[in-house]
XYZ file of C-alpha atoms in Angstrom:
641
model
C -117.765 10.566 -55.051
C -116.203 8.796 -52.036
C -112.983 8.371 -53.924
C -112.626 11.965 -53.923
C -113.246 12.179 -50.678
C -110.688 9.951 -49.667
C -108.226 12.194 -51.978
C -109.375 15.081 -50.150
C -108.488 13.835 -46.569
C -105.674 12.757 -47.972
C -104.328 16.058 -49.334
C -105.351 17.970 -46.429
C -103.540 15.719 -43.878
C -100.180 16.162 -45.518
C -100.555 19.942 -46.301
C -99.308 21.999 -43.452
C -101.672 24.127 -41.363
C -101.330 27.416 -40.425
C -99.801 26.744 -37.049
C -97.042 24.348 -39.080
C -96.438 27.030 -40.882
C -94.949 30.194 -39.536
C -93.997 33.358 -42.063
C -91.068 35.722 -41.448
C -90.820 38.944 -43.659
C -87.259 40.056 -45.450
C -87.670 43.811 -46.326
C -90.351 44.277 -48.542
C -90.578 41.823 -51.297
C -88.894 38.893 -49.244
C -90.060 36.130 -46.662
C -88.924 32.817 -45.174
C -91.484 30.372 -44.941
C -90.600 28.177 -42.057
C -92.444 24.483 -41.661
C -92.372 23.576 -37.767
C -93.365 19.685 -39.203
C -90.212 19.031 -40.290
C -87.723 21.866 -39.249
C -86.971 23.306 -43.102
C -87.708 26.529 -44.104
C -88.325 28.576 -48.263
C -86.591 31.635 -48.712
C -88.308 34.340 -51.472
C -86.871 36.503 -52.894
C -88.578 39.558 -55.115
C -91.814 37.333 -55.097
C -89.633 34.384 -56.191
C -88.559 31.045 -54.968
C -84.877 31.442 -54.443
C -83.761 28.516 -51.878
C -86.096 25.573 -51.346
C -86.420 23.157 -48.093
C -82.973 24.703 -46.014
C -82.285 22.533 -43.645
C -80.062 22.306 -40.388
C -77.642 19.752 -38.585
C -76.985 20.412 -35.165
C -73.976 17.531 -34.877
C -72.615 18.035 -38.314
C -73.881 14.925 -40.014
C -77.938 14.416 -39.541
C -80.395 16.563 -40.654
C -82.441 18.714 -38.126
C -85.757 16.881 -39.907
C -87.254 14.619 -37.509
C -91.037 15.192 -36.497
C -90.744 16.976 -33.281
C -92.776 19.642 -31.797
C -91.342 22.964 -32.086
C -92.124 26.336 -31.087
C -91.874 29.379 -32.894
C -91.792 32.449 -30.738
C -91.129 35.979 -32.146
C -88.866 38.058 -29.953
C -88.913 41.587 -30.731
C -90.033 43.456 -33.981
C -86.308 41.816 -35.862
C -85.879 38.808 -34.244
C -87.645 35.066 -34.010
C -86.554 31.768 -32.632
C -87.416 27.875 -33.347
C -86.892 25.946 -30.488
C -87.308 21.919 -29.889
C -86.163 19.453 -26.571
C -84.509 16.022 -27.278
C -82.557 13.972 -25.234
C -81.789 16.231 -22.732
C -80.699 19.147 -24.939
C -82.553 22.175 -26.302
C -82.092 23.389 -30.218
C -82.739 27.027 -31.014
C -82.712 28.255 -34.678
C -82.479 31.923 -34.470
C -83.183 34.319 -37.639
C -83.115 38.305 -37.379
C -84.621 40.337 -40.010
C -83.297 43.941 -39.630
C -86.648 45.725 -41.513
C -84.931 47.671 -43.811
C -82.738 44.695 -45.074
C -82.578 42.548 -47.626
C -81.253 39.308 -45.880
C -81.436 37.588 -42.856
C -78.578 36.960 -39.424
C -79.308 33.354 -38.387
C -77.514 31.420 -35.879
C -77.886 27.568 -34.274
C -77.635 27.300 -30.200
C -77.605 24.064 -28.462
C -78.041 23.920 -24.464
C -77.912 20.984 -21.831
C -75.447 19.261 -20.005
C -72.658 17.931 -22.084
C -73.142 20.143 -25.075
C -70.188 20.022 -27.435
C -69.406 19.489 -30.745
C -66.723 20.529 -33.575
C -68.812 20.524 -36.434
C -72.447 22.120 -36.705
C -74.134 22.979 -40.293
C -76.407 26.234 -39.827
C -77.641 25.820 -43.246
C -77.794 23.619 -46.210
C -80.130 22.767 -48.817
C -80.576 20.364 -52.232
C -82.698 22.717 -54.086
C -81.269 26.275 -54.832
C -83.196 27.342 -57.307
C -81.103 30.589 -59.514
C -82.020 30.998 -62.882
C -79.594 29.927 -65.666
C -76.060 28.911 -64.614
C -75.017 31.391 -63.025
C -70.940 32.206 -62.054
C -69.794 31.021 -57.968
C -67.103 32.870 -56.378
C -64.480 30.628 -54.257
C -63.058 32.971 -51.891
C -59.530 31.543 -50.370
C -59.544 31.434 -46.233
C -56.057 33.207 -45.930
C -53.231 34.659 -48.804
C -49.987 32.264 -48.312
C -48.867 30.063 -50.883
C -49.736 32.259 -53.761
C -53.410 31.098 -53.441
C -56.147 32.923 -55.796
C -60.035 33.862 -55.710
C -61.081 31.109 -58.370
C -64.286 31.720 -60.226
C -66.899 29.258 -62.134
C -69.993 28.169 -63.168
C -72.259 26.718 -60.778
C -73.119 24.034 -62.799
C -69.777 22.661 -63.049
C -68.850 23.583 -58.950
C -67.448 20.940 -56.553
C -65.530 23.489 -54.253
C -65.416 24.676 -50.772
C -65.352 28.625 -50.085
C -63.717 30.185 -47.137
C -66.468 31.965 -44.541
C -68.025 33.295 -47.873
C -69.260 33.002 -51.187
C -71.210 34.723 -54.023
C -73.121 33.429 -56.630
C -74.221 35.460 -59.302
C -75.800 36.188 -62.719
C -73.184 37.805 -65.453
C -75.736 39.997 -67.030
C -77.915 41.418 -64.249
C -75.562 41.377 -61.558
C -77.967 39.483 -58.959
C -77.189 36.651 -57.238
C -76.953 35.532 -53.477
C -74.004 36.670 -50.880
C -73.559 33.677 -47.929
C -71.143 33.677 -45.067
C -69.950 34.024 -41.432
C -69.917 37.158 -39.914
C -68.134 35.953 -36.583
C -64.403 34.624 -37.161
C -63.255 34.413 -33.330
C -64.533 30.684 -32.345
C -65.057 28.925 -35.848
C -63.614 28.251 -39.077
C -66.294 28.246 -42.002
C -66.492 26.602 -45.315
C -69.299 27.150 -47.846
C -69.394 23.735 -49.855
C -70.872 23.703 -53.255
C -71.404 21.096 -55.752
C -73.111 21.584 -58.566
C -76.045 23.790 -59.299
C -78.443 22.826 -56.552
C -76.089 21.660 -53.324
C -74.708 24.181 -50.690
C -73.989 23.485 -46.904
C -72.516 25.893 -44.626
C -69.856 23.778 -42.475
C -68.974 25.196 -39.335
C -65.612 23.790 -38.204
C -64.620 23.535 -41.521
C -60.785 22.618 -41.778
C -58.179 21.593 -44.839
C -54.671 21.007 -45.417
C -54.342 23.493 -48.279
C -57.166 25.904 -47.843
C -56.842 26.497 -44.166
C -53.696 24.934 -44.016
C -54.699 22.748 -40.978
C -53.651 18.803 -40.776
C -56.398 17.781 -38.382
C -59.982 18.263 -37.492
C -61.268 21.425 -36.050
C -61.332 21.605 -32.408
C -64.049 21.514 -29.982
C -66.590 23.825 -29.497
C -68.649 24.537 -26.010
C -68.743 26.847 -23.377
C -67.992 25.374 -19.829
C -69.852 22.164 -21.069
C -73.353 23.337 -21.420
C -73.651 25.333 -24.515
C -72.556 25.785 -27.926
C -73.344 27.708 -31.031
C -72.984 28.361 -34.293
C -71.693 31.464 -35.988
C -73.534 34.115 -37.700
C -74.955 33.890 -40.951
C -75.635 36.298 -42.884
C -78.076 35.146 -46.295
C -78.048 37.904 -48.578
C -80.049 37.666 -51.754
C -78.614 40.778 -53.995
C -79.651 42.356 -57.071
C -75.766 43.485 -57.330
C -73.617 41.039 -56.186
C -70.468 43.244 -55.573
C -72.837 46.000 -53.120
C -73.735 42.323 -51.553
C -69.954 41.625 -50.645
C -70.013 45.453 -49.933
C -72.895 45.378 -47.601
C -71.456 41.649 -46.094
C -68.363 43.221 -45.313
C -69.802 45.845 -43.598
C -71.749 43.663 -41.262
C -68.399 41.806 -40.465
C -67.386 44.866 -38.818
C -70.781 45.398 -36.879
C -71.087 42.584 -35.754
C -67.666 41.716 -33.929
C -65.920 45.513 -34.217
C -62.819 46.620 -34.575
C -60.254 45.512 -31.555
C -57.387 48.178 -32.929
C -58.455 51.735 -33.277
C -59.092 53.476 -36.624
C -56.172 55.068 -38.478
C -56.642 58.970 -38.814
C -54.277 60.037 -40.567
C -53.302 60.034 -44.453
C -53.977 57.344 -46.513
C -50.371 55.821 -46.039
C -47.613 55.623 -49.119
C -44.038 53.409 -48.287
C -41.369 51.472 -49.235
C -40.411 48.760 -48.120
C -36.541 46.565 -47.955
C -38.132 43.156 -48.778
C -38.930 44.286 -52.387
C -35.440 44.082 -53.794
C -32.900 44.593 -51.013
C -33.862 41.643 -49.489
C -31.249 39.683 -47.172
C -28.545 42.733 -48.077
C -30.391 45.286 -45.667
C -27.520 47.275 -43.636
C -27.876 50.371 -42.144
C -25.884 51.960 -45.038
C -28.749 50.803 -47.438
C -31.596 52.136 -45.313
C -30.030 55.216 -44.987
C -29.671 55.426 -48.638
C -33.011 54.737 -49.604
C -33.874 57.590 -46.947
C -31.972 60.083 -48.578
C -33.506 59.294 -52.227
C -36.586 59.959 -50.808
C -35.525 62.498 -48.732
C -33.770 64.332 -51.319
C -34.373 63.281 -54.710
C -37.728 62.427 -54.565
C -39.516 64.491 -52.425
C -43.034 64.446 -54.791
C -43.980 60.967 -53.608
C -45.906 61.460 -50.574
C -49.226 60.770 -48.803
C -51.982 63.763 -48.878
C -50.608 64.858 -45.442
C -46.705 64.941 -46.521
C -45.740 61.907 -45.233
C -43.862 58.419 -45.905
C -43.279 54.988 -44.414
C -39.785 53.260 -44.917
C -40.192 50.122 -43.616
C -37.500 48.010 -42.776
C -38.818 43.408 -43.571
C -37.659 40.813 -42.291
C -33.322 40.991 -41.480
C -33.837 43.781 -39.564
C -31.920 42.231 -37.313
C -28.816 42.842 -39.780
C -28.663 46.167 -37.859
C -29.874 44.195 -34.448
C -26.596 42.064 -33.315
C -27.323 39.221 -31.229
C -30.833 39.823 -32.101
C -33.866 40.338 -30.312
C -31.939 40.274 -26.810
C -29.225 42.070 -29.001
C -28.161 45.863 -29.476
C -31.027 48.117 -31.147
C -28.601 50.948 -31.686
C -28.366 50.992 -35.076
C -32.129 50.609 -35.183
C -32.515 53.397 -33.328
C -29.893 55.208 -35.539
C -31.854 54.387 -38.277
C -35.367 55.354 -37.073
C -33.620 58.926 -35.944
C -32.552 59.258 -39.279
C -36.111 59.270 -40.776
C -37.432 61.513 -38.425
C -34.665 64.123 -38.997
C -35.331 63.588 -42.573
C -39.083 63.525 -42.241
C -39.748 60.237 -42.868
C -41.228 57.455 -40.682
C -39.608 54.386 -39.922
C -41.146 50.704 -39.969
C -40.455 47.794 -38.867
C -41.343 43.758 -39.428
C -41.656 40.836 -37.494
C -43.597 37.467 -37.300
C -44.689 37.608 -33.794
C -46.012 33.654 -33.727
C -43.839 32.298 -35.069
C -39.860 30.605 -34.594
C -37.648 30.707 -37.459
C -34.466 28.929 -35.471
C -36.339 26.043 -34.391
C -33.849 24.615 -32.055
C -33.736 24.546 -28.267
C -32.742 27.603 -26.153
C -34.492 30.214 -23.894
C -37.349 32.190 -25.103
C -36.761 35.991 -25.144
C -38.551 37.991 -22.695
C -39.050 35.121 -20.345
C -37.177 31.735 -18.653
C -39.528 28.983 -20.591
C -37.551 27.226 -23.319
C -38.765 27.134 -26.995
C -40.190 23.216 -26.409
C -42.180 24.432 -24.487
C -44.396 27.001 -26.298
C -44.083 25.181 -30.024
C -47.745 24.142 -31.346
C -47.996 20.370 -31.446
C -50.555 18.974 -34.216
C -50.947 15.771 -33.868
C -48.131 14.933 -31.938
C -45.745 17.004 -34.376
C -44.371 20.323 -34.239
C -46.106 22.738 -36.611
C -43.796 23.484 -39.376
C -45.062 25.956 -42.016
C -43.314 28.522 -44.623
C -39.778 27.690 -43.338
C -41.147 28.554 -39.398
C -41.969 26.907 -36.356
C -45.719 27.957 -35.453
C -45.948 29.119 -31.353
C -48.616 28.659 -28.929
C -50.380 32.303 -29.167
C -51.741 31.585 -25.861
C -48.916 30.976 -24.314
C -47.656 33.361 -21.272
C -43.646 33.208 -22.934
C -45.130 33.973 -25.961
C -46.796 36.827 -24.973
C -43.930 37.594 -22.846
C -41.463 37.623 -26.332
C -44.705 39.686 -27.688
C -44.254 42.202 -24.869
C -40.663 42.295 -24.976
C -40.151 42.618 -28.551
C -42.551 45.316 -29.042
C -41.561 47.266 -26.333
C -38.100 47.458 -28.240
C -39.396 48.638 -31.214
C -41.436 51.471 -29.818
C -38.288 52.722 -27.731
C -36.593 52.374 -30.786
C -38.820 54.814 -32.236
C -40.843 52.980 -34.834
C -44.386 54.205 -36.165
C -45.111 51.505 -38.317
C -45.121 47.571 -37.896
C -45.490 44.859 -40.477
C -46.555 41.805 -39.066
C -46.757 38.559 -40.927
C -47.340 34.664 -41.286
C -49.817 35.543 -38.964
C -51.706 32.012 -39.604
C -49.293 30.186 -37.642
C -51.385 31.597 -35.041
C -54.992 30.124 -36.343
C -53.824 26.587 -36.880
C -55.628 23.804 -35.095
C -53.839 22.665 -32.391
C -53.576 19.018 -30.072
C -53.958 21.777 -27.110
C -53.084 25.343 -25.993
C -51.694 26.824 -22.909
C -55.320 28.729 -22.381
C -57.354 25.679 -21.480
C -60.433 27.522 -22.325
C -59.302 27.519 -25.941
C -60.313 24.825 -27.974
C -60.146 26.214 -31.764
C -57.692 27.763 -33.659
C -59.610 30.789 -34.053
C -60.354 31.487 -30.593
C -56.134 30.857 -30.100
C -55.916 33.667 -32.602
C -58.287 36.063 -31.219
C -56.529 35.730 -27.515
C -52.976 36.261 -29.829
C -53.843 38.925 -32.032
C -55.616 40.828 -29.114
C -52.591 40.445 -27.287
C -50.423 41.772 -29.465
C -52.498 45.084 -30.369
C -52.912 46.024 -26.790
C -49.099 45.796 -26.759
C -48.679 48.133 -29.714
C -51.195 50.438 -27.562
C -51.999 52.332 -31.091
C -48.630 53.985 -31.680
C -47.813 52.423 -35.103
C -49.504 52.026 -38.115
C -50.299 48.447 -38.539
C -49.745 46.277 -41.878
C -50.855 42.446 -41.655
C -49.211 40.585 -44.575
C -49.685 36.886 -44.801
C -53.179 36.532 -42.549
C -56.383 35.098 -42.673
C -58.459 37.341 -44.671
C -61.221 38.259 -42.791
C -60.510 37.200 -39.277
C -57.436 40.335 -39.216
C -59.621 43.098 -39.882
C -60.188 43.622 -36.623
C -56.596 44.200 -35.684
C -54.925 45.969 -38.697
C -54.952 49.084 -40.143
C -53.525 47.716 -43.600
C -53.662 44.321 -45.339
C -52.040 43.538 -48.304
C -54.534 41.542 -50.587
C -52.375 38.867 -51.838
C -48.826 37.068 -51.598
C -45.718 38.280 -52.491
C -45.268 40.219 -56.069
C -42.646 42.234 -57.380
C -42.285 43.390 -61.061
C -43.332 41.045 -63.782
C -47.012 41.464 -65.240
C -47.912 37.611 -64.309
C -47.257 38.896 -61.201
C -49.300 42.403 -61.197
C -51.813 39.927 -62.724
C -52.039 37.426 -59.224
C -52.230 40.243 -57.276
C -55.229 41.816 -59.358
C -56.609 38.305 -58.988
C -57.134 39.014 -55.385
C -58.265 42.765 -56.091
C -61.057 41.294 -58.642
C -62.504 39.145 -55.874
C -61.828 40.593 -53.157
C -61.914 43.954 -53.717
C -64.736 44.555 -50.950
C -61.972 43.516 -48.226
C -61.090 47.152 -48.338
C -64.586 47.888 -46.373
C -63.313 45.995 -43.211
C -59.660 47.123 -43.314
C -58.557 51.240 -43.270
C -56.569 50.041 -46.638
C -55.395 47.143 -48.355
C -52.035 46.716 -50.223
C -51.172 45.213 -53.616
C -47.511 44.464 -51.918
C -44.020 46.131 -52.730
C -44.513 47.609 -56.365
C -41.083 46.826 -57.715
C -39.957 48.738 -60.524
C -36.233 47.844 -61.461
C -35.566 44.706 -64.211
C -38.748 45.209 -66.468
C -39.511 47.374 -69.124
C -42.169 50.960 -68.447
C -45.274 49.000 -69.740
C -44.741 46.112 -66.747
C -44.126 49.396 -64.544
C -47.303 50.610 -65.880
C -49.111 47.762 -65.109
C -47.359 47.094 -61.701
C -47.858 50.944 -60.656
C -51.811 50.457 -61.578
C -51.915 46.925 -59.586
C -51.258 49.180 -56.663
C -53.072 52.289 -57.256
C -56.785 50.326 -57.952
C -56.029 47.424 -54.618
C -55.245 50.469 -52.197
C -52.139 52.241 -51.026
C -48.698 52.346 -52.983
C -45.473 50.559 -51.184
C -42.485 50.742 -53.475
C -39.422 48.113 -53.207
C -36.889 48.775 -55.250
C -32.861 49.371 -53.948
C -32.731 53.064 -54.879
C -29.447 52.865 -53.956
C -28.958 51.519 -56.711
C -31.118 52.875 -59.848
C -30.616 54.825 -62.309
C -33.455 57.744 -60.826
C -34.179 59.897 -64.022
C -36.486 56.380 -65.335
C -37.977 56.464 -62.080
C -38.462 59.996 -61.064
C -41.174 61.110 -63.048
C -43.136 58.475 -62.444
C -43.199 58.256 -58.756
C -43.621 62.223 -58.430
C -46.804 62.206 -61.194
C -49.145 64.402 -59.210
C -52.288 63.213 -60.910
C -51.723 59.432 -60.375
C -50.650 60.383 -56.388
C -53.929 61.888 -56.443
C -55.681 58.977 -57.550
C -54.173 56.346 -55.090
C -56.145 58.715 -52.461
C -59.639 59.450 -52.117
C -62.482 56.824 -53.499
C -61.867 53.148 -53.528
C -61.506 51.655 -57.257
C -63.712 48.724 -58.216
C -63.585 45.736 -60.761
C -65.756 45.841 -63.510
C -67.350 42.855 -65.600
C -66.179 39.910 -63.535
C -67.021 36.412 -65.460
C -66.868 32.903 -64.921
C -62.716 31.654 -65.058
C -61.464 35.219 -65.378
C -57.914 35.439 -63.466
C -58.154 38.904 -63.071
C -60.622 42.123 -64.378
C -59.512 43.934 -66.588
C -60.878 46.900 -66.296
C -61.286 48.873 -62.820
C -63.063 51.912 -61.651
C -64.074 54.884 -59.620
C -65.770 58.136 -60.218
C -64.020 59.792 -62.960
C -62.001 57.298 -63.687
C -60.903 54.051 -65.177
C -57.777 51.914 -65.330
C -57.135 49.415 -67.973
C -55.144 46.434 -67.442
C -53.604 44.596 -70.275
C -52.031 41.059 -68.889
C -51.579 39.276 -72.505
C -48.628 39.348 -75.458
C -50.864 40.989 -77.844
C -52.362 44.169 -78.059
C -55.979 44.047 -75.690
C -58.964 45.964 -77.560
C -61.709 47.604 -75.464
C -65.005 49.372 -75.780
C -65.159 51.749 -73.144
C -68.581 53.096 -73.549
C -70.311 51.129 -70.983
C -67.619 52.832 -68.512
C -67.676 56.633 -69.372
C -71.006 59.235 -69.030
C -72.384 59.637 -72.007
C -71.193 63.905 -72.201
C -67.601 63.104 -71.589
C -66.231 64.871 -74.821
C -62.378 64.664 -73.671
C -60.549 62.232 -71.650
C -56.885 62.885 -70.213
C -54.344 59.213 -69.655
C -52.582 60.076 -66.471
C -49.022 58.195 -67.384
C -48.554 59.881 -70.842
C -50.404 63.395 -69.819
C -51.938 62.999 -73.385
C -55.534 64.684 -73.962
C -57.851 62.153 -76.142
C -61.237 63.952 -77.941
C -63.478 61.281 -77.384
C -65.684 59.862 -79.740
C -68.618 57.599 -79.289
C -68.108 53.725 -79.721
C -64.877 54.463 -80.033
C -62.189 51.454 -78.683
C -58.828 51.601 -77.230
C -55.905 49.792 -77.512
C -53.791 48.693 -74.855
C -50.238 48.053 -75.683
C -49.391 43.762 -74.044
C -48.414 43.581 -70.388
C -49.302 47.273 -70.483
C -51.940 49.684 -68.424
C -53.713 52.881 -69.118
C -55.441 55.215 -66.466
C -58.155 57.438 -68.585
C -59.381 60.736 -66.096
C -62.522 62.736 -67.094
């Protein structure tokens, strides 16, 4: 009898009491169950165990563990804090439970004299515990170098995700949604390796993902205080309204910096797409009239069109940006007389010459206002990345724009706008330590500049960090015609479809018609039509129009590219890109392979649709239940009801 006694002492003093123990609820079936003993904390889910024993690290490296005595407080009806002392420095764990939620905010502070660090871990854990093997979604920090969304199962993941990730089940849809919600001060990785292990690194940095060549920079504020960003844990029983509902609390949380386009969902064209390095003001003009004239069907809801002039611009700009804008201005009259409205480009941080000379808009020389990492100049995509925070840099911001808008452009393109976010030995702004905070102080610059009188279009960018300073983003790299290529950008749509929640629109890039048979059209037109608006790029100049014409002035599909955003359907483990995309009353079908592509579309139509119309043929189809369809290689169908 004393034996079990002894077993009973024993077993009650290792189980926690009641004040070790403190309860949060998550909605109405949820709960974190915090232990104060040793600082980690359950997470339920539905009435089951989702994430076991989450953990934190304050300096990046040792777990948050130790026996210490902390206290729990709650601090209104949504929000609760964990707070301990050592060594001169207090740690608060925050959480906030918004009641109607599903998830939970939760952030890591750190106060005392001395407080710094550039690396802090907000969460982590050994033991998640999803059923089966579910499929992990690698999300790509930025969209240079042709990177993809990757996809695979969790079992066999040893990968790092950019400020987000999403794990989920193929057949039910549910899953978990993790990431950052605050972009301005950090850079955030979600580290994965195999099916149990995920850590959420704060100062996260990597030659090819963030394209940075040294460690994140330091983090504190004047000295005596740092924190973490803002994570939002989402446990989902739909994965995709999880990214959905994530990147709507993107835009809560830090807001938009640029106002909200009003107008039409835009439609452009755009000189990088074919004309390339040949742009002259005899070109634009050209293009203006086929639109103008010949082609006066393809237009946004509100009857108008973008015609954007890329990068060598300055072809019609000599001596350049201290040059002669009169043919610019020629130009951008032109559209307006013709009803059209003109664009521009320009890469605002960075220097393509690279050499020594003055800086326009200013006296400092080019030396002096290069980024320096690690004791080299920044060299990336052919240009020479600038100190955003620097005042001649913001001086050649000021300048620059203030050309354009006398000119008379309404529309900007602005691009390799990482150059910008890169980790830096130092910045001019001596209260800016990180990359991110450098781009913040740039990008906010250069929007107060444009003072809302163009339409703004971020093209090579970080992908979540730009929302709050462009109207437009285009989803991917650079694509023109072939179906590989419709197929990369789709890539991007399959993952990161839910992008278009934080930006007015996103853009599948120029849609380039010219060199490739209808069915790569097809499939290129469709690429554009399900990511967001539709930017054309062909020299129609130089084309023989009656291919073209009917295509580009097809009522029904201009109808479609407005209105409801599309969304992929049946995302699996290794898929490149979906397949199949839709939105109410509709569905596009996307056919990347040599061979003819079979598929069963019941799943995607109501179960009374008798007749279905495709949009590029105009052919009517009596439809029959279980029925398939066939869709011709490198090829695309849109099916109406």
């Amino acid at each position: 009898m004393k034996y079990l006694w002894i077993v009973c002492l024993f077993c009650c003093a290792f189980k926690p009491t009641k004040a070790q123990q403190q309860v949060i609820k998550i909605g109405k079936t949820g709960r974190i169950v915090y232990q104060l003993n040793n600082g980690k904390y359950d997470i339920w889910s539905d009435g089951k165990l989702l994430i076991k024993n989450v953990y934190v690290s304050y300096d990046g490296l040792i777990p948050d563990t130790g026996k210490v005595k902390r206290n729990f407080k709650q601090i209104s009806a949504e929000r609760y804090s964990i707070t301990h002392t050592n060594n001169g420095f207090t740690y608060t764990q925050l959480f906030e439970v918004p009641v109607n939620g599903d998830g939970f905010y939760t952030r890591l502070i750190v106060e005392g004299e001395g407080a710094k660090t550039s690396r802090i871990i907000p969460f982590a854990t050994n033991s998640l515990l999803l059923k089966g093997d579910p499929t992990v979604v690698q999300m790509p920090f930025d969209n240079d170098a042709w990177i993809k969304y990757k996809s695979t199962k969790l079992s066999q993941a040893d990968l790092t995700s950019a400020e987000v990730t999403a794990v989920f089940d193929e057949q039910t849809k549910g899953g978990l949604v993790i990431g950052s919600v605050e972009h301005s001060v950090w850079k955030t990785g979600i580290k994965i390796s195999g099916s149990r292990d995920l850590s959420v690194i704060a100062g996260f940095t990597d030659s090819i993902i963030t394209r940075d060549k040294k460690e994140h920079g330091i983090v504190t504020e004047r000295g005596k205080r740092y924190s973490s960003p803002l994570l939002y844990i989402l446990p989902v029983k739909d994965w995709q309204r999880g990214l959905e509902k994530y990147a709507d609390a993107n835009i809560s949380t830090e807001g938009r910096f640029i106002e909200k386009w009003q107008k039409a969902k835009p439609v452009g064209w755009n000189s990088w797409g074919s004309i390339q390095t040949k742009l002259s003001l005899a070109k634009a003009k050209g293009v203006v009239d086929f639109f103008a004239d010949s082609c006066k069907g393809f237009r946004a809801a509100d009857g108008t069109m973008f015609i954007d002039l890329d990068s060598y611009w300055d072809n019609l700009a000599p001596g350049g940006m201290n040059g002669d804008f009169s043919q610019l201005t020629e130009f951008s009259n032109y559209c307006k007389a013709k009803g059209l409205k003109p664009g521009i480009y320009w890469a605002p941080f960075v220097d393509w010459g690279k050499y020594p000379r003055k800086v326009e808009g200013g006296a400092n020389n080019y030396e002096e206002v290069w980024t320096k990492v690690n004791g080299q100049y920044c060299d990336m995509d052919g240009g020479r990345a600038m100190d955003p925070t620097h005042p001649a840099t913001k001086a050649r911001i000021a300048f620059l724009i203030g050309k354009f808008k006398a000119a008379g452009f309404e529309m900007i393109k602005i691009d390799f706008l990482g150059h910008a976010a890169i980790e830096g030995d130092t910045f001019f702004d001596k209260d800016v330590k990180t990359g991110m905070q450098a781009y913040k102080e740039g990008m906010e610059w250069l929007v107060k500049q444009l003072d809302n009188k163009m339409l703004v279009y971020a093209a090579i960018s970080p992908n979540l960090a730009t929302a709050r300073y462009a109207h437009m983003r285009r989803i991917a790299c650079d694509a023109f015609s072939n179906i590989t290529e419709s197929a990369y950008t789709l890539n991007g749509t399959t993952y990161g479809w839910w992008l278009n929640r934080m930006y007015d629109y996103l853009d599948a890039d120029h849609v380039v018609l010219k060199g490739v048979g209808p069915n790569m059209n097809r499939a290129r037109i469709v690429s554009a039509l399900v990511t967001g608006t539709l930017v054309l790029g062909d020299d129609f100049t130089d084309f023989d129009k009656k291919d073209v014409l009917p295509l580009l002035q097809n009522k029904e599909l201009l109808k479609l590219a407005d209105g409801q955003n599309w969304v992929p359907v049946d995302q699996e483990a290794n898929m490149e890109a979906a397949n199949v995309f839709y939105k109410p009353g509709a569905v596009a079908l996307v056919n990347y392979g040599n061979e003819p592509l079979a598929i069963d579309l019941k799943k995607y139509l109501p179960v009374k649709v008798k007749k279905i119309k495709e949009v590029f043929s105009g052919n009517e189809i009596l439809w029959e239940a279980n029925k398939q369809i066939n869709i011709p290689a490198a090829d695309a169908v849109i099916l109406t009801w």
